[in-house]
Short mmCIF file of C-alpha atoms in Angstrom, two decimals:
data_model
loop_
_atom_site.label_atom_id
_atom_site.label_comp_id
_atom_site.label_asym_id
_atom_site.label_seq_id
_atom_site.Cartn_x
_atom_site.Cartn_y
_atom_site.Cartn_z
CA MET A 1 -3.16 19.03 14.06
CA LEU A 2 -1.80 20.80 10.53
CA GLY A 3 -0.04 23.59 10.72
CA VAL A 4 -1.31 26.72 7.89
CA THR A 5 0.97 28.59 6.09
CA ALA A 6 -0.27 31.56 3.63
CA ASN A 7 2.02 32.26 0.75
CA CYS A 8 1.09 35.09 -2.64
CA CYS A 9 1.52 34.39 -6.77
CA ASP A 10 0.51 35.31 -9.78
CA ILE A 11 -0.73 31.93 -11.06
CA LEU A 12 -1.55 29.43 -9.44
CA VAL A 13 -2.22 25.93 -11.54
CA ILE A 14 -4.07 22.55 -10.23
CA GLY A 15 -3.31 19.82 -11.91
CA GLY A 16 0.82 19.02 -13.05
CA GLY A 17 -0.86 17.39 -16.78
CA PRO A 18 0.71 18.32 -19.92
CA ALA A 19 -1.80 21.64 -20.30
CA GLY A 20 -1.19 23.11 -15.92
CA SER A 21 2.55 21.93 -16.64
CA ALA A 22 2.66 24.05 -20.55
CA ALA A 23 1.30 26.76 -18.65
CA ALA A 24 3.04 27.41 -16.00
CA ILE A 25 6.17 26.61 -17.37
CA SER A 26 5.47 29.16 -20.50
CA ALA A 27 4.27 31.97 -17.91
CA ALA A 28 7.55 31.60 -15.55
CA ARG A 29 9.42 32.11 -18.59
CA ALA A 30 7.98 35.53 -19.43
CA GLY A 31 8.63 36.19 -15.14
CA ALA A 32 5.33 34.72 -13.90
CA ARG A 33 5.21 34.20 -10.37
CA VAL A 34 3.78 30.56 -10.86
CA THR A 35 2.53 27.69 -8.10
CA LEU A 36 1.16 24.34 -9.03
CA VAL A 37 0.06 21.70 -7.20
CA GLU A 38 -1.31 17.80 -8.17
CA ARG A 39 -2.24 15.78 -6.02
CA ARG A 40 -0.28 12.83 -6.46
CA SER A 41 3.07 11.81 -6.60
CA LEU A 42 5.94 10.78 -9.07
CA PRO A 43 5.72 8.96 -11.28
CA ILE A 44 2.02 9.54 -12.82
CA THR A 45 0.57 7.08 -14.78
CA LYS A 46 -2.25 8.59 -16.59
CA VAL A 47 -5.55 6.30 -18.65
CA CYS A 48 -3.39 7.23 -22.18
CA GLY A 49 -3.00 5.87 -25.35
CA GLU A 50 0.27 7.49 -24.44
CA PHE A 51 0.79 8.54 -28.18
CA LEU A 52 2.11 11.86 -29.13
CA SER A 53 2.43 13.36 -32.42
CA GLY A 54 5.25 15.09 -33.87
CA PRO A 55 4.31 18.64 -33.12
CA GLY A 56 3.55 17.66 -29.58
CA MET A 57 7.27 16.41 -29.41
CA ASP A 58 8.07 19.79 -30.83
CA LEU A 59 6.39 21.28 -28.20
CA TRP A 60 7.81 19.13 -25.52
CA ARG A 61 11.36 19.18 -25.94
CA SER A 62 10.72 23.20 -26.32
CA LEU A 63 9.20 23.11 -22.49
CA THR A 64 11.74 20.38 -21.01
CA ARG A 65 14.78 21.76 -23.20
CA ARG A 66 15.11 17.15 -22.63
CA SER A 67 14.79 14.73 -25.90
CA PRO A 68 13.28 11.30 -25.17
CA PRO A 69 15.32 8.62 -24.48
CA ALA A 70 16.14 6.75 -27.90
CA SER A 71 14.19 3.80 -26.92
CA THR A 72 11.88 5.77 -27.64
CA PRO A 73 9.54 4.24 -31.01
CA ARG A 74 8.68 6.37 -33.59
CA ILE A 75 5.02 5.68 -34.97
CA GLU A 76 4.85 5.84 -38.63
CA THR A 77 2.02 3.61 -39.47
CA VAL A 78 -1.92 3.38 -38.11
CA ARG A 79 -3.75 0.43 -38.59
CA PHE A 80 -7.18 0.80 -38.56
CA SER A 81 -9.04 -2.60 -38.71
CA ALA A 82 -12.83 -3.61 -37.08
CA ALA A 83 -14.17 -6.73 -36.04
CA ARG A 84 -16.44 -7.15 -39.43
CA GLY A 85 -14.62 -6.28 -42.79
CA ARG A 86 -11.45 -5.61 -44.08
CA GLY A 87 -8.97 -1.90 -42.15
CA SER A 88 -7.16 0.58 -43.49
CA VAL A 89 -3.69 1.88 -43.39
CA ILE A 90 -1.61 5.14 -42.61
CA CYS A 91 1.48 6.95 -43.01
CA LEU A 92 1.94 9.20 -40.36
CA ARG A 93 4.00 12.42 -41.53
CA PRO A 94 5.00 13.86 -39.73
CA LEU A 95 6.02 10.95 -37.81
CA ALA A 96 4.56 10.40 -33.97
CA TRP A 97 5.73 8.52 -30.58
CA GLY A 98 5.43 6.18 -28.23
CA ILE A 99 6.14 8.15 -25.01
CA SER A 100 4.48 6.56 -21.32
CA ARG A 101 2.69 9.50 -19.14
CA ALA A 102 4.27 8.75 -16.51
CA PHE A 103 8.25 10.03 -17.83
CA LEU A 104 6.02 12.74 -20.00
CA ASP A 105 4.57 14.33 -17.36
CA GLY A 106 7.62 13.97 -14.72
CA GLU A 107 9.82 15.57 -17.07
CA LEU A 108 7.45 18.29 -17.76
CA LEU A 109 7.22 19.20 -14.05
CA GLU A 110 10.60 18.88 -13.52
CA ALA A 111 11.55 21.10 -16.17
CA ALA A 112 8.54 23.66 -13.50
CA ARG A 113 10.64 23.33 -11.27
CA ARG A 114 14.13 24.49 -12.92
CA GLU A 115 12.43 27.58 -14.12
CA GLY A 116 11.18 28.51 -10.99
CA VAL A 117 8.04 27.16 -9.96
CA ASP A 118 6.34 26.36 -6.58
CA VAL A 119 5.75 22.28 -7.30
CA ARG A 120 4.25 21.41 -4.09
CA LEU A 121 2.74 17.39 -5.37
CA GLU A 122 0.81 15.71 -2.91
CA THR A 123 -1.26 18.57 -2.72
CA ALA A 124 -4.92 19.49 -3.41
CA LEU A 125 -7.29 22.15 -3.85
CA VAL A 126 -9.65 22.26 -0.62
CA SER A 127 -11.35 24.98 -1.18
CA SER A 128 -11.00 28.96 -3.53
CA ARG A 129 -12.45 32.15 -3.22
CA GLN A 130 -12.62 35.22 -6.43
CA GLY A 131 -12.67 38.60 -5.93
CA VAL A 132 -11.62 40.74 -8.40
CA GLY A 133 -8.43 40.41 -9.54
CA PHE A 134 -7.46 38.17 -7.21
CA THR A 135 -8.25 34.01 -5.88
CA ILE A 136 -8.00 33.34 -1.73
CA ALA A 137 -6.83 29.75 -2.32
CA ARG A 138 -6.80 26.95 1.06
CA LEU A 139 -4.39 23.92 0.01
CA ARG A 140 -3.42 21.20 1.92
CA GLY A 141 -0.93 18.67 1.54
CA ASN A 142 0.74 15.59 3.70
CA SER A 143 2.19 17.39 6.09
CA CYS A 144 0.50 21.25 6.10
CA GLU A 145 -1.93 23.81 4.88
CA SER A 146 -1.49 26.82 3.07
CA VAL A 147 -3.20 29.35 1.84
CA VAL A 148 -1.92 30.92 -1.27
CA HIS A 149 -3.17 34.51 -2.62
CA ALA A 150 -2.92 34.15 -6.67
CA GLY A 151 -3.50 36.67 -9.06
CA ARG A 152 -5.27 33.91 -11.38
CA LEU A 153 -6.14 30.41 -11.01
CA VAL A 154 -5.88 27.82 -13.59
CA LEU A 155 -7.51 24.51 -13.34
CA ALA A 156 -5.65 21.49 -15.68
CA THR A 157 -7.37 18.96 -13.82
CA GLY A 158 -8.47 16.70 -16.70
CA ARG A 159 -11.71 15.44 -17.14
CA PRO A 160 -15.19 16.36 -15.87
CA VAL A 161 -16.81 13.40 -14.71
CA THR A 162 -20.80 13.99 -16.34
CA GLN A 163 -24.01 13.35 -15.04
CA SER A 164 -25.69 13.65 -18.46
CA PRO A 165 -27.47 10.05 -18.93
CA ARG A 166 -26.61 10.35 -22.35
CA GLY A 167 -22.62 10.15 -24.19
CA TRP A 168 -20.50 9.97 -21.85
CA TRP A 169 -17.57 7.55 -22.39
CA ILE A 170 -15.25 4.95 -19.53
CA GLY A 171 -11.84 5.05 -20.53
CA ARG A 172 -9.62 1.94 -19.58
CA LYS A 173 -5.60 1.36 -19.90
CA ALA A 174 -3.40 -1.61 -19.20
CA LEU A 175 0.33 -2.27 -19.66
CA GLY A 176 2.23 -5.25 -20.59
CA GLU A 177 4.00 -7.39 -22.53
CA GLY A 178 3.15 -8.18 -25.58
CA PRO A 179 4.16 -9.84 -29.65
CA ARG A 180 4.96 -7.78 -31.87
CA LEU A 181 2.51 -5.12 -33.49
CA ASP A 182 1.84 -5.35 -37.73
CA ALA A 183 1.96 -1.85 -37.87
CA ASP A 184 3.66 0.93 -34.87
CA LEU A 185 -0.15 1.41 -33.67
CA GLU A 186 -3.17 -0.65 -34.35
CA MET A 187 -6.78 0.69 -33.70
CA ARG A 188 -9.55 -1.56 -33.08
CA LEU A 189 -12.91 -0.26 -33.51
CA LEU A 190 -15.79 -2.07 -31.49
CA ASP A 191 -18.96 -2.42 -32.46
CA GLY A 192 -22.00 0.09 -31.51
CA GLY A 193 -19.13 2.72 -30.71
CA GLY A 194 -15.92 3.05 -29.38
CA TYR A 195 -12.05 1.48 -29.94
CA VAL A 196 -8.65 0.11 -28.40
CA GLY A 197 -5.60 1.36 -29.12
CA VAL A 198 -2.32 -0.57 -29.32
CA SER A 199 1.07 0.88 -29.92
CA ARG A 200 5.05 0.37 -27.55
CA ILE A 201 6.64 2.92 -25.64
CA GLU A 202 9.56 3.58 -24.49
CA ASP A 203 10.07 1.35 -21.55
CA GLY A 204 9.62 -1.39 -24.59
CA ARG A 205 5.97 -2.89 -23.33
CA LEU A 206 2.27 -2.33 -24.72
CA SER A 207 0.25 0.21 -23.90
CA ILE A 208 -3.83 -0.94 -24.42
CA CYS A 209 -5.92 2.15 -24.47
CA ALA A 210 -9.69 1.96 -24.89
CA LEU A 211 -12.93 4.34 -25.24
CA MET A 212 -16.06 2.38 -24.28
CA ARG A 213 -19.64 2.41 -23.25
CA SER A 214 -19.80 -0.46 -20.68
CA GLY A 215 -17.22 -0.84 -17.75
CA ASP A 216 -16.70 -4.99 -18.70
CA ASP A 217 -12.99 -6.16 -19.96
CA SER A 218 -14.55 -7.38 -22.68
CA TRP A 219 -11.95 -4.68 -24.39
CA LEU A 220 -8.83 -6.31 -23.41
CA SER A 221 -10.26 -9.23 -25.83
CA SER A 222 -11.36 -6.99 -28.60
CA SER A 223 -7.65 -5.39 -29.12
CA GLY A 224 -7.36 -8.93 -30.27
CA VAL A 225 -3.91 -8.44 -28.64
CA LYS A 226 -2.62 -11.10 -25.03
CA LEU A 227 -0.02 -9.51 -23.24
CA GLU A 228 1.43 -11.08 -20.45
CA GLY A 229 2.48 -9.61 -17.36
CA VAL A 230 0.14 -6.95 -17.15
CA GLU A 231 1.07 -4.42 -13.92
CA ARG A 232 -2.03 -1.83 -13.74
CA PHE A 233 -5.49 -1.61 -14.47
CA GLY A 234 -6.62 1.85 -14.63
CA SER A 235 -9.81 3.37 -16.14
CA VAL A 236 -11.40 7.09 -15.74
CA ALA A 237 -15.24 7.20 -15.68
CA ARG A 238 -18.32 8.70 -17.52
CA PHE A 239 -16.42 11.50 -19.46
CA THR A 240 -18.05 13.60 -22.67
CA LEU A 241 -15.43 14.71 -25.90
CA GLY A 242 -15.75 18.04 -26.75
CA LEU A 243 -16.50 21.35 -24.73
CA GLN A 244 -16.62 20.36 -21.20
CA VAL A 245 -19.45 23.05 -19.60
CA GLY A 246 -18.21 24.43 -16.56
CA PRO A 247 -19.43 26.69 -13.44
CA ARG A 248 -18.84 30.27 -14.40
CA ASP A 249 -16.80 30.81 -11.83
CA GLY A 250 -13.57 33.16 -13.02
CA ALA A 251 -11.49 30.45 -13.11
CA LEU A 252 -9.23 29.78 -16.61
CA ARG A 253 -9.54 26.01 -17.21
CA VAL A 254 -7.35 23.94 -19.43
CA GLY A 255 -6.09 20.44 -21.37
CA ASP A 256 -9.09 17.80 -20.90
CA ALA A 257 -11.00 20.23 -17.70
CA HIS A 258 -11.63 22.32 -20.95
CA ALA A 259 -11.78 20.27 -23.92
CA VAL A 260 -11.56 16.49 -24.13
CA TRP A 261 -10.30 15.18 -27.50
CA PRO A 262 -11.20 12.49 -29.16
CA PRO A 263 -8.39 9.71 -28.69
CA LEU A 264 -9.18 8.40 -32.58
CA VAL A 265 -7.11 11.32 -33.58
CA GLY A 266 -4.24 11.27 -31.16
CA ASP A 267 -4.09 14.55 -30.70
CA GLY A 268 -5.23 15.05 -26.86
CA VAL A 269 -1.58 15.73 -25.70
CA THR A 270 -0.58 17.83 -28.20
CA ALA A 271 -3.33 19.68 -27.56
CA ALA A 272 -2.37 19.91 -24.23
CA LEU A 273 0.56 21.23 -24.19
CA SER A 274 -0.60 23.95 -27.33
CA ALA A 275 -3.59 25.63 -24.92
CA GLY A 276 -1.05 25.94 -21.86
CA VAL A 277 1.34 27.47 -23.85
CA LEU A 278 -0.65 29.78 -25.08
CA LEU A 279 -2.39 30.01 -21.76
CA GLY A 280 0.52 30.89 -20.30
CA GLY A 281 1.81 33.12 -22.53
CA LEU A 282 -1.23 35.41 -22.39
CA LEU A 283 -1.44 35.78 -18.84
CA ALA A 284 2.15 36.28 -18.63
CA ALA A 285 1.49 39.07 -20.82
CA ARG A 286 -1.46 41.02 -19.28
CA LEU A 287 0.06 40.41 -15.80
CA ALA A 288 2.93 42.18 -17.71
CA ALA A 289 0.38 45.54 -18.86
CA LYS A 290 -1.28 44.86 -15.43
CA GLU A 291 -4.45 43.72 -15.95
CA SER A 292 -6.36 40.77 -16.02
CA LEU A 293 -7.32 37.72 -18.39
CA LEU A 294 -11.27 37.56 -18.36
CA GLU A 295 -12.98 34.00 -18.86
CA ASP A 296 -14.74 34.62 -22.06
CA GLU A 297 -11.54 36.05 -23.28
CA TRP A 298 -9.63 32.79 -23.37
CA ARG A 299 -12.46 30.99 -24.52
CA LEU A 300 -12.35 33.09 -27.72
CA ALA A 301 -8.30 32.52 -27.68
CA TRP A 302 -8.29 29.21 -27.55
CA ASN A 303 -11.72 28.96 -29.77
CA GLU A 304 -9.98 30.99 -32.44
CA ALA A 305 -6.65 28.51 -32.16
CA PHE A 306 -8.32 25.07 -31.98
CA GLY A 307 -12.06 25.06 -31.97
CA GLN A 308 -11.65 24.14 -35.59
CA LYS A 309 -9.17 21.31 -35.28
CA LEU A 310 -11.51 20.13 -32.53
CA ALA A 311 -14.70 19.92 -34.91
CA ARG A 312 -13.06 18.22 -37.19
CA ALA A 313 -11.69 15.56 -35.25
CA ARG A 314 -15.11 15.00 -32.96
CA TRP A 315 -16.35 14.53 -37.89
CA ILE A 316 -14.04 11.36 -37.71
CA HIS A 317 -14.91 10.48 -34.31
CA HIS A 318 -18.39 9.93 -35.55
CA ALA A 319 -17.97 8.98 -38.13
CA LEU A 320 -16.23 5.97 -37.88
CA GLU A 321 -18.68 4.95 -34.59
CA SER A 322 -20.99 3.27 -37.18
CA ARG A 323 -20.30 0.40 -39.48
CA ALA A 324 -21.74 2.41 -42.89
CA GLY A 325 -19.26 5.72 -41.48
CA ARG A 326 -16.13 3.11 -41.26
CA SER A 327 -17.08 0.85 -44.56
CA ALA A 328 -17.14 4.20 -46.70
CA LEU A 329 -14.22 5.85 -45.22
CA PHE A 330 -11.84 2.63 -45.63
CA GLY A 331 -12.65 2.29 -48.87
CA LEU A 332 -11.95 6.04 -49.39
CA THR A 333 -9.12 5.30 -48.27
CA ARG A 334 -7.99 2.14 -49.66
CA TRP A 335 -9.25 3.84 -52.76
CA ALA A 336 -6.70 6.88 -52.23
CA PRO A 337 -4.43 6.61 -49.41
CA SER A 338 -3.16 10.28 -49.59
CA LEU A 339 -6.53 11.00 -48.52
CA GLY A 340 -6.28 9.09 -44.76
CA ASP A 341 -3.26 11.07 -44.27
CA TRP A 342 -4.87 14.37 -44.83
CA LEU A 343 -7.89 13.27 -42.88
CA SER A 344 -5.74 12.73 -40.17
CA ARG A 345 -3.63 16.18 -40.77
CA SER A 346 -7.34 18.49 -40.66
CA ALA A 347 -7.79 16.88 -37.62
CA ARG A 348 -4.82 17.85 -35.72
CA ILE A 349 -2.32 20.68 -34.42
CA THR A 350 -0.16 20.88 -36.83
CA ARG A 351 2.28 23.93 -34.50
#
């Protein structure tokens, strides 16, 4: 029989990924009492390309007050290629980083603890009830249940599974030893839409992540890279790109729970960190003023900060889904290499 405890906080964050941790750290630094719940234990390995842009690394450093390991690879060149035809190479400015989610997320959660956040691993949200200006949530851990009375509920629970018969994607992931790459990041565009990205992370292994329509293992051979000593496979099934349609239940959604960025532009983690910082700051400011941040206000603030970037990222994704779009973009970037850099920066978060 599980025991039941009760406590109070200003903000309850469900999900310990980049968005949830960034929101918790930012709010706690501004004086809010924050509880953060993550259903898994450390280290947390996720289906993710493990690509972090330069601005994203700056944000991560400011949140954790740490530096990445010296072995963390710098990503300066990206080569796009397809099954047919020539590809295109883009030089990234500023450069990006290849860093595992296990390391990145673990350091964020430790930083949250140092800021006074009540971090609870291996704990899940069982139910919640929204009232006017408060939330009552029931949590379940390994040894007990708890009831938390919170001023606001933040859901940073990742990409929601869709029931829509159209427009969904499947994410796949593998880690292993492999040969040296021709570019720092290899992006292989698949026939019929989707792509496979290959880059190295701080422990020296190659990270291969795919976005595809089918659930088979053809993506591994499509990557053009032969892995040895594969340690882990993973998948995230049936999610959609772009803004997510969730219930109007009073909770504030952030990260992939609010908007899923096309992996092709490599800004998903940076977007999650940036949105988490924005939300945490807004919540703390409203708390200090003894006011509440409403769902619609948060959606508007998010859209003003990130809406145009997401629209451009989705345009690039759609353009590269078709052979005609790929051919046109590859041709333009070969003719004018600076165009590739401009397209990349136009869809990236720079602050």
